[in-house]
Tab-separated table of C-alpha atoms and ligand atoms in Angstrom:
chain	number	residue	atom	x	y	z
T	247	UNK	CA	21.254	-58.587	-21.810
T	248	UNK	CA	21.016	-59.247	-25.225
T	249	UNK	CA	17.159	-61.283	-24.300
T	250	UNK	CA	15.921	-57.884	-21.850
T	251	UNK	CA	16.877	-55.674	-25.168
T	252	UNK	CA	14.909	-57.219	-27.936
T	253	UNK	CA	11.875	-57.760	-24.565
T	254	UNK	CA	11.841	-53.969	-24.165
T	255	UNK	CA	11.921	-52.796	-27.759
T	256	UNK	CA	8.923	-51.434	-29.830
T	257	UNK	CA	8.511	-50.306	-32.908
T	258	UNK	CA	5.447	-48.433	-33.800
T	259	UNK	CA	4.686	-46.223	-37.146
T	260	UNK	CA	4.198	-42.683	-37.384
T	261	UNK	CA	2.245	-41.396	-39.987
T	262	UNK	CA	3.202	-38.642	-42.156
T	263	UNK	CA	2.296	-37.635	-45.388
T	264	UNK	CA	4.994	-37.633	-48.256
T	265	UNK	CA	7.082	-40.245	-46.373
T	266	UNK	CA	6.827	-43.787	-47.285
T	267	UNK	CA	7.564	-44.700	-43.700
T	268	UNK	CA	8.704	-43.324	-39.878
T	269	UNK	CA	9.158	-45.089	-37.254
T	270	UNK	CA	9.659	-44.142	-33.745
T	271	UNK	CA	11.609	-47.136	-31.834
T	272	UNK	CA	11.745	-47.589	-27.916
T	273	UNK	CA	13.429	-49.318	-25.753
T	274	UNK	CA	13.543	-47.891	-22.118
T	275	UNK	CA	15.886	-50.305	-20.518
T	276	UNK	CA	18.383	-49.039	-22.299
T	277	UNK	CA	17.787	-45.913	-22.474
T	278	UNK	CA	17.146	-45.539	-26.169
T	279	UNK	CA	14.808	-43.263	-28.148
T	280	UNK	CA	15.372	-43.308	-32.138
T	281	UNK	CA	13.105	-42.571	-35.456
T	282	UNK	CA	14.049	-44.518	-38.630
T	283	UNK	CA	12.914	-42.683	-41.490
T	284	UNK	CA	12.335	-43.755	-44.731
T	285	UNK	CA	11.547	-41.299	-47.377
T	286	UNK	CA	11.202	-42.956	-50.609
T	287	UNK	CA	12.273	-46.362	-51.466
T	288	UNK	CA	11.609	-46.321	-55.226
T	289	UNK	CA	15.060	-46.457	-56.462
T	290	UNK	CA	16.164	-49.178	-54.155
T	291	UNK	CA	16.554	-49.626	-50.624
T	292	UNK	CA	16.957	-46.916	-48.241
T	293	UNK	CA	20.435	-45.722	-47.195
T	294	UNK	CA	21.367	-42.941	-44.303
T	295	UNK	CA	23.469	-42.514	-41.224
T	296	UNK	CA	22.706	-42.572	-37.895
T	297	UNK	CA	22.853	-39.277	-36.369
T	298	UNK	CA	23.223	-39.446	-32.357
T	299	UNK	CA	22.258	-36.159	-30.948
T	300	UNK	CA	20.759	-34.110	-28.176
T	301	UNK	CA	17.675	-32.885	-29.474
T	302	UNK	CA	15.462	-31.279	-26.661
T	303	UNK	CA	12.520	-32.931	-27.912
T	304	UNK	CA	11.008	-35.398	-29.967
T	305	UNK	CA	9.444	-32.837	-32.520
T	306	UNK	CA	12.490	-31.381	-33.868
T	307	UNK	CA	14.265	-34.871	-33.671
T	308	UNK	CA	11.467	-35.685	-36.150
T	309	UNK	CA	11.720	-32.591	-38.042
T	310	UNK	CA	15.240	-33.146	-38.477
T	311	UNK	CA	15.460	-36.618	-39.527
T	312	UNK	CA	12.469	-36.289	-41.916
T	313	UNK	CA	14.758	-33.299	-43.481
T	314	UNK	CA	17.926	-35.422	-43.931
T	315	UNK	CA	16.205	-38.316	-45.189
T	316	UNK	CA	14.545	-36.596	-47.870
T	317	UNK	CA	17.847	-35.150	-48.667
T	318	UNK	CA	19.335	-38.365	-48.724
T	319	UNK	CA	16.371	-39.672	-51.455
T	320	UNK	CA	17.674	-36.620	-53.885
T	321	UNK	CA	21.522	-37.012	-52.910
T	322	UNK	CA	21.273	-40.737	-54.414
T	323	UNK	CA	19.137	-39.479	-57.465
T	324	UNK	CA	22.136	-37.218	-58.112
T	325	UNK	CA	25.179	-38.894	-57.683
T	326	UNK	CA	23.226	-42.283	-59.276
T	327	UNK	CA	24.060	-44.334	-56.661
T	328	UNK	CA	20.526	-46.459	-56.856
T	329	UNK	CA	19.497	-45.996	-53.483
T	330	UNK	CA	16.147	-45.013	-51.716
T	331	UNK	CA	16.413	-42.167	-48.918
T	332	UNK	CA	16.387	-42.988	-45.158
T	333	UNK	CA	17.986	-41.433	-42.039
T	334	UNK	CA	17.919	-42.396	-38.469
T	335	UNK	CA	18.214	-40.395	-35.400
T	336	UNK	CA	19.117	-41.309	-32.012
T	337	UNK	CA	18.061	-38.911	-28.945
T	338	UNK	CA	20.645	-39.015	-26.846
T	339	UNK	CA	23.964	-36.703	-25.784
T	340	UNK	CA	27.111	-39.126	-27.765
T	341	UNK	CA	29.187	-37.727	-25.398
T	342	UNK	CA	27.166	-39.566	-22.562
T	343	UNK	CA	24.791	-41.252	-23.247
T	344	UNK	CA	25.846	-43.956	-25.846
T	345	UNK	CA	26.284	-47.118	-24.431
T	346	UNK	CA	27.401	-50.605	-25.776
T	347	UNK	CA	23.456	-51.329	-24.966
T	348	UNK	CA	22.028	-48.405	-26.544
T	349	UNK	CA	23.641	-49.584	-29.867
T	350	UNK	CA	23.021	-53.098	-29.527
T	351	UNK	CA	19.057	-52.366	-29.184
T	352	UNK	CA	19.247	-49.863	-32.342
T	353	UNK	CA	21.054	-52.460	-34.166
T	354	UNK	CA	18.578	-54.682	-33.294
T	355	UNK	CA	15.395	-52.112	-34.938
T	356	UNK	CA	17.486	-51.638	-38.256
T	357	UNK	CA	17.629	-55.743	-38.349
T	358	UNK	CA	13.757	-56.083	-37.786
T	359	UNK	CA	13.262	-54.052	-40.807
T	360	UNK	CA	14.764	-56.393	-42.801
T	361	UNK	CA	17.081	-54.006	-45.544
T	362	UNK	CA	14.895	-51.409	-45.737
T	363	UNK	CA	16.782	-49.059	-43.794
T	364	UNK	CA	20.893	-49.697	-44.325
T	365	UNK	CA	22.706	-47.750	-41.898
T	366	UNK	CA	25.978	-45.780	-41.371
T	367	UNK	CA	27.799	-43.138	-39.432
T	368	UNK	CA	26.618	-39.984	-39.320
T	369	UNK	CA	27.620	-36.519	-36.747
T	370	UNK	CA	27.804	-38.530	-33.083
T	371	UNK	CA	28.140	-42.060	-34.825
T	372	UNK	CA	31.894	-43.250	-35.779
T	373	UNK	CA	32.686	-46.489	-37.444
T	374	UNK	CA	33.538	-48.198	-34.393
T	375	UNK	CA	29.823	-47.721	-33.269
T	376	UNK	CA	28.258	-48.837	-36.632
T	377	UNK	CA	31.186	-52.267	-36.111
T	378	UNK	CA	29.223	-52.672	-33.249
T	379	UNK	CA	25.750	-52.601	-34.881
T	380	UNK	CA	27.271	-54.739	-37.672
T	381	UNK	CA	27.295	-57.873	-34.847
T	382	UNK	CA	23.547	-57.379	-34.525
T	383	UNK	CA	22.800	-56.797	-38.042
T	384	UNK	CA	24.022	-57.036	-41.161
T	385	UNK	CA	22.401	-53.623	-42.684
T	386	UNK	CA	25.406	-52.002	-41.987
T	387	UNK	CA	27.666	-50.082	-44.188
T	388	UNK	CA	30.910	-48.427	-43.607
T	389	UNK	CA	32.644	-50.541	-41.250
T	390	UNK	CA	36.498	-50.029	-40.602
T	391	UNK	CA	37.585	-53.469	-41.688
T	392	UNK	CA	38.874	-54.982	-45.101
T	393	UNK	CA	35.529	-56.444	-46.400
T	394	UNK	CA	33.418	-52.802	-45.748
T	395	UNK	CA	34.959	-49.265	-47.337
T	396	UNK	CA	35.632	-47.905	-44.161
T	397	UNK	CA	35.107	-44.187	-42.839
T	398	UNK	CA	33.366	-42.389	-45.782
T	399	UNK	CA	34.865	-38.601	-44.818
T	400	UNK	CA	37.292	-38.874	-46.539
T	401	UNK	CA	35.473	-39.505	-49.352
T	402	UNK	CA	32.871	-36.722	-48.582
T	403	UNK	CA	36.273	-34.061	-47.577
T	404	UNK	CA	37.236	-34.946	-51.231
T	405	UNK	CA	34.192	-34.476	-53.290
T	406	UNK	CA	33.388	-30.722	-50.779
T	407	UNK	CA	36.796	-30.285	-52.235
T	408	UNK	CA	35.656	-31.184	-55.565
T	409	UNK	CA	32.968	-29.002	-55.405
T	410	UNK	CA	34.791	-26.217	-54.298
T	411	UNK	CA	37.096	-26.509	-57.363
T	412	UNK	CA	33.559	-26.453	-59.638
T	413	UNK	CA	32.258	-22.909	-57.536
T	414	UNK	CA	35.961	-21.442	-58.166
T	415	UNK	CA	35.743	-22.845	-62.160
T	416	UNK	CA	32.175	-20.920	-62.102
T	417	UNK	CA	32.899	-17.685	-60.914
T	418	UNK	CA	36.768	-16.921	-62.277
T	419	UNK	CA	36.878	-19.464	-65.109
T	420	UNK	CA	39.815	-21.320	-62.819
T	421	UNK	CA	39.673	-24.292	-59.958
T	422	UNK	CA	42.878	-23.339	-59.339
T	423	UNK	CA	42.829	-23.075	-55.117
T	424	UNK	CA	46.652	-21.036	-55.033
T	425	UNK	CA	45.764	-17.719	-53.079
T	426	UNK	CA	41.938	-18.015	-52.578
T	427	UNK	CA	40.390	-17.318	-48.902
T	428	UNK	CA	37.850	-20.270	-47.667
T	429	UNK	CA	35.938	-20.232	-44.885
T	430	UNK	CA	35.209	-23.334	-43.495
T	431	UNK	CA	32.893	-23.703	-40.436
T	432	UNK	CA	32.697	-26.504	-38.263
T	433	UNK	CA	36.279	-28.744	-38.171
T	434	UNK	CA	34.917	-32.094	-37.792
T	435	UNK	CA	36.028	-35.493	-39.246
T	436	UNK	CA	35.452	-33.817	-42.828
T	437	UNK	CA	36.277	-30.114	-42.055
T	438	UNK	CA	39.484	-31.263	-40.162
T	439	UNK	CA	40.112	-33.263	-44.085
T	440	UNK	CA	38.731	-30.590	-46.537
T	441	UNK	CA	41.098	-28.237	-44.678
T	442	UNK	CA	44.334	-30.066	-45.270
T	443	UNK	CA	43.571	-30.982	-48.725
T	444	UNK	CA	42.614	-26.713	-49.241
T	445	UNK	CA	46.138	-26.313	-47.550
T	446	UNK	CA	47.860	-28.538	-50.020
T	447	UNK	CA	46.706	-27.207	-52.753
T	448	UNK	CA	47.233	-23.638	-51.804
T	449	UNK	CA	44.400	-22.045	-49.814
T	450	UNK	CA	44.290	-19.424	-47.226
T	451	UNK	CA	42.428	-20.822	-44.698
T	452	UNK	CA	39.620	-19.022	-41.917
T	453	UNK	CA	38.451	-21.574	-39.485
T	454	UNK	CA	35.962	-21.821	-36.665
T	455	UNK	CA	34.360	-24.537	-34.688
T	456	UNK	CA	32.956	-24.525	-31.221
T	457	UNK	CA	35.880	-27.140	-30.173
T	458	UNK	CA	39.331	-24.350	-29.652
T	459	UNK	CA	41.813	-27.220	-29.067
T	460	UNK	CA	40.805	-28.204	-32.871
T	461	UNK	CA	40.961	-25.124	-34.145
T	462	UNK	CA	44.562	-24.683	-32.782
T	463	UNK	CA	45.545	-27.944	-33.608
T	464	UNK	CA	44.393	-26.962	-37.637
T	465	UNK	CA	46.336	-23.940	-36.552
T	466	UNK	CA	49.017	-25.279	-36.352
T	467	UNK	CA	48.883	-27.523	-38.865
T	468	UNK	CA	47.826	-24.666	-41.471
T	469	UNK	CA	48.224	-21.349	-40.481
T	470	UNK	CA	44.853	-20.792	-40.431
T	471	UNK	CA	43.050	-17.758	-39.148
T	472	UNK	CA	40.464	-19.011	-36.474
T	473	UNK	CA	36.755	-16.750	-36.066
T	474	UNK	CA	34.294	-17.235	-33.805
T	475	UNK	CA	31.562	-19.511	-34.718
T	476	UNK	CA	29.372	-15.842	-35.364
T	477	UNK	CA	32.469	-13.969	-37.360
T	478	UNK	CA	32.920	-16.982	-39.563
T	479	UNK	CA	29.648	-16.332	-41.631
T	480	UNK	CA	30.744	-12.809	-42.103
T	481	UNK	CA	34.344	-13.472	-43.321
T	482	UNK	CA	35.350	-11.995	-46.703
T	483	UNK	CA	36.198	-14.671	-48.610
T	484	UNK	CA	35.897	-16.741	-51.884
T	485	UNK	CA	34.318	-19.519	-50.512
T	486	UNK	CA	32.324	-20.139	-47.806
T	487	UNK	CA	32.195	-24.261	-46.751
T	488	UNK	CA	29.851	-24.952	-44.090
T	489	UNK	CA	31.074	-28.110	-42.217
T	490	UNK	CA	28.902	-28.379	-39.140
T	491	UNK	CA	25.151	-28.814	-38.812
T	492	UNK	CA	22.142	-27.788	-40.857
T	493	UNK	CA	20.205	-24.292	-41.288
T	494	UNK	CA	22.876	-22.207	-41.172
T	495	UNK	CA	21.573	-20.708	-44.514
T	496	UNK	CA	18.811	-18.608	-43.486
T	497	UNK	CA	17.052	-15.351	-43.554
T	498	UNK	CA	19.117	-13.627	-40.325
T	499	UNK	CA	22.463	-15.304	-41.988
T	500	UNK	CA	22.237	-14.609	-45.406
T	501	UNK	CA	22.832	-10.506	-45.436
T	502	UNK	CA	25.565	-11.363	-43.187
T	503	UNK	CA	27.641	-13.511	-45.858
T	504	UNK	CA	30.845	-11.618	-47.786
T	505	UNK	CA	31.422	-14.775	-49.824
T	506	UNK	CA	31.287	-15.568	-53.710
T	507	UNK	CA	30.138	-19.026	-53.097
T	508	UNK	CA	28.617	-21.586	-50.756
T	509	UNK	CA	29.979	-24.922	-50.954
T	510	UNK	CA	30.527	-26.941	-48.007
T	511	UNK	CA	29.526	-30.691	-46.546
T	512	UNK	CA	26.670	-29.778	-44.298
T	513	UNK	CA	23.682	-31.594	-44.575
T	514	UNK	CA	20.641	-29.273	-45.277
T	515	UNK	CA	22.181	-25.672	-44.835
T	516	UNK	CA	19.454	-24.062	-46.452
T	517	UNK	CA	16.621	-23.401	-43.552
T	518	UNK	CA	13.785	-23.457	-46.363
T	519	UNK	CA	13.770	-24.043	-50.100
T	520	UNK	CA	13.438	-20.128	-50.358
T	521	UNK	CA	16.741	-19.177	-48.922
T	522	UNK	CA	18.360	-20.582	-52.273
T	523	UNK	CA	16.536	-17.853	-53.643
T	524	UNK	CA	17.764	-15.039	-51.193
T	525	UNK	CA	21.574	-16.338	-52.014
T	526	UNK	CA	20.862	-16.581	-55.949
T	527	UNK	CA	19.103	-12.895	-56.009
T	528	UNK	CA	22.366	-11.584	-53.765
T	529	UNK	CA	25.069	-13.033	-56.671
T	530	UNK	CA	26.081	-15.873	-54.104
T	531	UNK	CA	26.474	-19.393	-55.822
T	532	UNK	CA	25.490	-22.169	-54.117
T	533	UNK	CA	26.641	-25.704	-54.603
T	534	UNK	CA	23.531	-27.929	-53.167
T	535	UNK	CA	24.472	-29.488	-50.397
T	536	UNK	CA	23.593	-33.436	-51.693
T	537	UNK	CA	25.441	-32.776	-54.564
T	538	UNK	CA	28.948	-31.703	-53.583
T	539	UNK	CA	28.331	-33.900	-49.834
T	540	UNK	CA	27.580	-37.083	-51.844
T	541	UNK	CA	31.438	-38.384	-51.563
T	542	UNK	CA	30.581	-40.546	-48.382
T	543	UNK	CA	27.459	-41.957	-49.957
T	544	UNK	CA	29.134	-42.586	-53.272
T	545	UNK	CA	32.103	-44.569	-51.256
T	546	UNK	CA	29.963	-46.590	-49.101
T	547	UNK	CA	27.705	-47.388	-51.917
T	548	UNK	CA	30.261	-49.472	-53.548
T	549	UNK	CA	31.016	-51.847	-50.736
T	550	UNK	CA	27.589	-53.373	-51.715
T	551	UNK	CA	28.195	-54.026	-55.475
T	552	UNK	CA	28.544	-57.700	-56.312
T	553	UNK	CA	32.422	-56.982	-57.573
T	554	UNK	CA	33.454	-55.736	-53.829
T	555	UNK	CA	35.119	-52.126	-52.754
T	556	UNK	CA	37.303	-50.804	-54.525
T	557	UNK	CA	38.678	-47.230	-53.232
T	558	UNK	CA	40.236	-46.427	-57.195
T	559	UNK	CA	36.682	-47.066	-58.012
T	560	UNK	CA	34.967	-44.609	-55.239
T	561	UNK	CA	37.327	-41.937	-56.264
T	562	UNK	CA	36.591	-41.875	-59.937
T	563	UNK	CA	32.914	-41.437	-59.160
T	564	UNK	CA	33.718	-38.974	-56.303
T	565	UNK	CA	35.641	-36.937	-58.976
T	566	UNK	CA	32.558	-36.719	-60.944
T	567	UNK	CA	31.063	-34.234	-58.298
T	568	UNK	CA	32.952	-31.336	-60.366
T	569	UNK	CA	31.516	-32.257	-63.494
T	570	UNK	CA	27.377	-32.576	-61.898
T	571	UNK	CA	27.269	-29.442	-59.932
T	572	UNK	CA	28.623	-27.432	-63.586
T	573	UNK	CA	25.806	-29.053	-65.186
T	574	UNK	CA	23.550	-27.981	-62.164
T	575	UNK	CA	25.128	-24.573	-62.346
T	576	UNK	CA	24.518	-24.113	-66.336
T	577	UNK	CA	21.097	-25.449	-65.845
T	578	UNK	CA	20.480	-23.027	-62.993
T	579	UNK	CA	21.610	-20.496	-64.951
T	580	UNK	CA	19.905	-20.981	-68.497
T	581	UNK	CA	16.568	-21.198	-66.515
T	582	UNK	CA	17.014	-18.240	-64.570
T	583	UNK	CA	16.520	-19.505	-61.263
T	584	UNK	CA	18.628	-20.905	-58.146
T	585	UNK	CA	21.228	-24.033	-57.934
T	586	UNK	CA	19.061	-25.458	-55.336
T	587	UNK	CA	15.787	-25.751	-57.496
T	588	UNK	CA	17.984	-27.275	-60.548
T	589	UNK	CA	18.957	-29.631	-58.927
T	590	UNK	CA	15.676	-30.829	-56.729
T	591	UNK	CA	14.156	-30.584	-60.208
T	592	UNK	CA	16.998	-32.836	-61.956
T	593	UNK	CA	16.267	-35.306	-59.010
T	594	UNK	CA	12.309	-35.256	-59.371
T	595	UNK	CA	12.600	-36.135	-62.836
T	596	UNK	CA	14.655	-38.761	-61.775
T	597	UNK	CA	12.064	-40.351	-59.172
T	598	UNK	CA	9.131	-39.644	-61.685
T	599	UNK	CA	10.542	-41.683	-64.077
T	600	UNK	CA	12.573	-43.752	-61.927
T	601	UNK	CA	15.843	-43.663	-63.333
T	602	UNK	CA	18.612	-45.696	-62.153
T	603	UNK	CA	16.466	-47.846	-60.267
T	604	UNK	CA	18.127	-50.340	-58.347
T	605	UNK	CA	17.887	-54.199	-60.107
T	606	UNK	CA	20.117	-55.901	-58.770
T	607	UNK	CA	19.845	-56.679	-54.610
T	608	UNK	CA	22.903	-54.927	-52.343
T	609	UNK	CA	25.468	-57.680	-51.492
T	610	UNK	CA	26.772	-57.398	-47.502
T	611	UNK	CA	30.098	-58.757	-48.024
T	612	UNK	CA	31.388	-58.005	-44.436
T	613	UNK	CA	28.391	-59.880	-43.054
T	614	UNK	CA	29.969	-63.544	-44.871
T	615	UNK	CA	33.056	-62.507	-42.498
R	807	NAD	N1	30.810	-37.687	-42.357
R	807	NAD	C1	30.394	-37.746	-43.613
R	807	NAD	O1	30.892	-38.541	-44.420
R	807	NAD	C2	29.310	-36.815	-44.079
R	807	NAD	C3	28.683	-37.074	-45.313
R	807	NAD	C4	27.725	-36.183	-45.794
R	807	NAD	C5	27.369	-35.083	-45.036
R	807	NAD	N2	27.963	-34.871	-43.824
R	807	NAD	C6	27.556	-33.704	-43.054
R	807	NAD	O2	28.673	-32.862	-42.876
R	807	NAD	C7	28.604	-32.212	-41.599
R	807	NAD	C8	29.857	-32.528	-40.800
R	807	NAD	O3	29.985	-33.917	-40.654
R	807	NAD	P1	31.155	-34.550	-39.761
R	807	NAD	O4	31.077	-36.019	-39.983
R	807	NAD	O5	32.424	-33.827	-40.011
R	807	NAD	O6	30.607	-34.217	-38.318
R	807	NAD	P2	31.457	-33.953	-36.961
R	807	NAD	O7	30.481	-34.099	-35.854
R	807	NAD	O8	32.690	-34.768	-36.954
R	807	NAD	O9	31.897	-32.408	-37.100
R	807	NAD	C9	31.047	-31.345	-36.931
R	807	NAD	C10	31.884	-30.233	-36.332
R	807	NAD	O10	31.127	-29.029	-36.353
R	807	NAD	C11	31.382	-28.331	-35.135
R	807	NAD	N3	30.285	-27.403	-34.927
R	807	NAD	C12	29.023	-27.648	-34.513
R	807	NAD	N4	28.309	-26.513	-34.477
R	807	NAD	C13	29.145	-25.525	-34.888
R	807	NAD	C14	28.999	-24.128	-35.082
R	807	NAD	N5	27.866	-23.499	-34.837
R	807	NAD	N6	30.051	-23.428	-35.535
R	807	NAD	C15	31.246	-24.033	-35.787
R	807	NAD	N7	31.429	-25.353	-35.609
R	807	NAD	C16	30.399	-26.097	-35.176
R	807	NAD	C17	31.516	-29.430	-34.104
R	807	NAD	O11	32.206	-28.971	-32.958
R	807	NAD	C18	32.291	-30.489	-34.888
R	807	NAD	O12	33.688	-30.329	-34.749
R	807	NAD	C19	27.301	-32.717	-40.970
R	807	NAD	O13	26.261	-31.829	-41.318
R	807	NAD	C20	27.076	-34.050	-41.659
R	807	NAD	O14	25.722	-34.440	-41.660
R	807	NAD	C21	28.939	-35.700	-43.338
């Protein structure tokens, strides 16, 4: 099987400008239809998740993964993790469609490309399926076994929450959580997380997702009040955390919001650069998104250091997430203009003058297993 896979597979380039390099990667037989993206590999090799997802067509697969990996190129500038920006997209329902085979041919793609493209789980792609690309290749990151870090939302539930604490120190000079109202859409692997730790620490929680027995299951876990995946954006609340997918910040959204703050895990919630400026003008603070979602990166990240994981290590530098988006809010505000734009400009003075640029090569210590 393994033979017919790497027969059927192609790679061939797409050429876009601004992106160092896309690539759209076939293989029939099984089924499979991906694009690799690699946005800039300046810093150091290129680092992403795989997201596996339904898109109707090729064009807004492409649009999509272009989007996160660029975010992923600024998300490394940030949190200093050393790492170039690359995503990967498979077309295909999760639910359905992914097969042992359909895994085993991607795996086989990220391995032609040698290290330029490491990959990890993203929304459709657990662990378990990037263990499985780990027998094909070793560009692999994030693997639930002693020599990788494991699931990284966890990581990426604690620095949301993190961030969360920062917008709450912004707006009433406190991060203390005891009595404030989030709003947290989309209950995934990190919603489900950022939830309990909100709970702990003395939230109210307003839930919604488009999967009910989760919601009740929070529910019950909680006492949280559960919205429709519509009444969610219009809650009245401190904080708004958007958990599920991107674009949700947008020109028909925005006037709906009754929050304080944005600051959630999403990747890409703003539909255009702009809409930072719509929530800005409107007294809404944003935390950008590859700031305060950086956890998972920053955990991962460490499995390739020469010295090994270590999870004391990845929370230390999680914790620091507080700490960069007040900078990026003081910045924001001195200048006069929105969270989002301090902190794409912190990051292209980063890649201009290539700060924190990666020296020494990643070490794959799961792949000596
Ligand atoms: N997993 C990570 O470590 C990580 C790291 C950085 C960023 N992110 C981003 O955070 C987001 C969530 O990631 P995840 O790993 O929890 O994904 P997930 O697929 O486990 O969870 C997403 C959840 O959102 C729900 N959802 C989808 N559309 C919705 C809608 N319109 N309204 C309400 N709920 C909706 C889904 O039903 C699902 O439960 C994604 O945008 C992802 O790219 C995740």
């Amino acid at each position: 099987m393994a033979q017919a896979c790497e027969k059927t597979l192609t790679l061939e380039e797409i050429s876009v400008s601004g992106y160092e390099k896309i690539i759209r990667v076939l293989n029939p037989e099984v089924g499979l239809h991906a694009i690799i993206c690699i946005h800039s590999s300046v810093i150091g090799p290129t680092l992403g998740g795989i997201r596996i997802y339904p898109y109707p067509n090729e064009e807004i697969a492409l649009k999509d993964v272009m989007r996160l990996a660029k975010a992923m190129t600024y998300k490394s500038l940030l949190s200093e993790c050393s790492w170039g920006g690359g995503k990967a997209v498979i077309i295909a329902d999760p639910k359905v469609d992914k097969t042992k085979e359909l895994l085993s041919a991607f795996a086989e793609a990220v391995h032609q490309l040698k290290g330029e493209y490491i990959c990890a789980e993203d929304v459709g792609c657990s662990p378990e399926d990037v263990l499985l690309i780990s027998k094909t290749t070793p560009y692999v990151v994030g693997l639930p076994h002693e020599k990788s870090s494991g699931n990284p939302a966890i990581f990426t539930a604690w620095g949301t929450f993190r961030g969360i604490q920062s917008a709450l120190k912004k707006i009433y000079n406190s991060s203390d959580l005891e009595g404030r109202k989030i709003a947290i859409q989309g209950i995934g692997t990190v919603g489900f997380e950022l939830a309990r730790l909100l709970f702990w620490a003395g939230a109210h929680l307003i839930i919604s997702d488009l999967d009910q027995k989760r919601c009740l299951e929070l529910q019950q876990l909680t006492g949280a009040v559960i919205l429709s995946t519509e009444e969610i954006l219009k809650a009245e609340c401190d904080v708004l955390a958007p958990c599920a997918m991107g674009g949700i910040l947008n020109s028909r959204t925005i006037p709906l919001l009754r929050c304080l703050a944005v600051a959630g895990c999403a990747n890409n919630q703003l539909l255009n650069d702009s809409d930072a400026d719509e929530l800005a003008s409107r007294g809404i603070l944003y935390a950008p998104d590859f700031i305060i979602n950086a956890g998972g990166l920053i955990n991962v990240s460490l499995e390739l250091e020469a010295e090994g994981y270590s999870p004391i290590r990845a929370r230390n530098r999680v914790n620091r997430i507080y700490d960069q988006l007040m900078v990026i809010y003081k910045i924001a505000e001195q200048n006069r203009f929105s969270t989002h734009r301090a902190a794409l400009s912190f990051g292209d003075y980063r890649l201009k003058y290539q700060i924190g640029k990666r020296i020494e090569p990643p070490y794959f210590h799961h792949a000596s297993m």
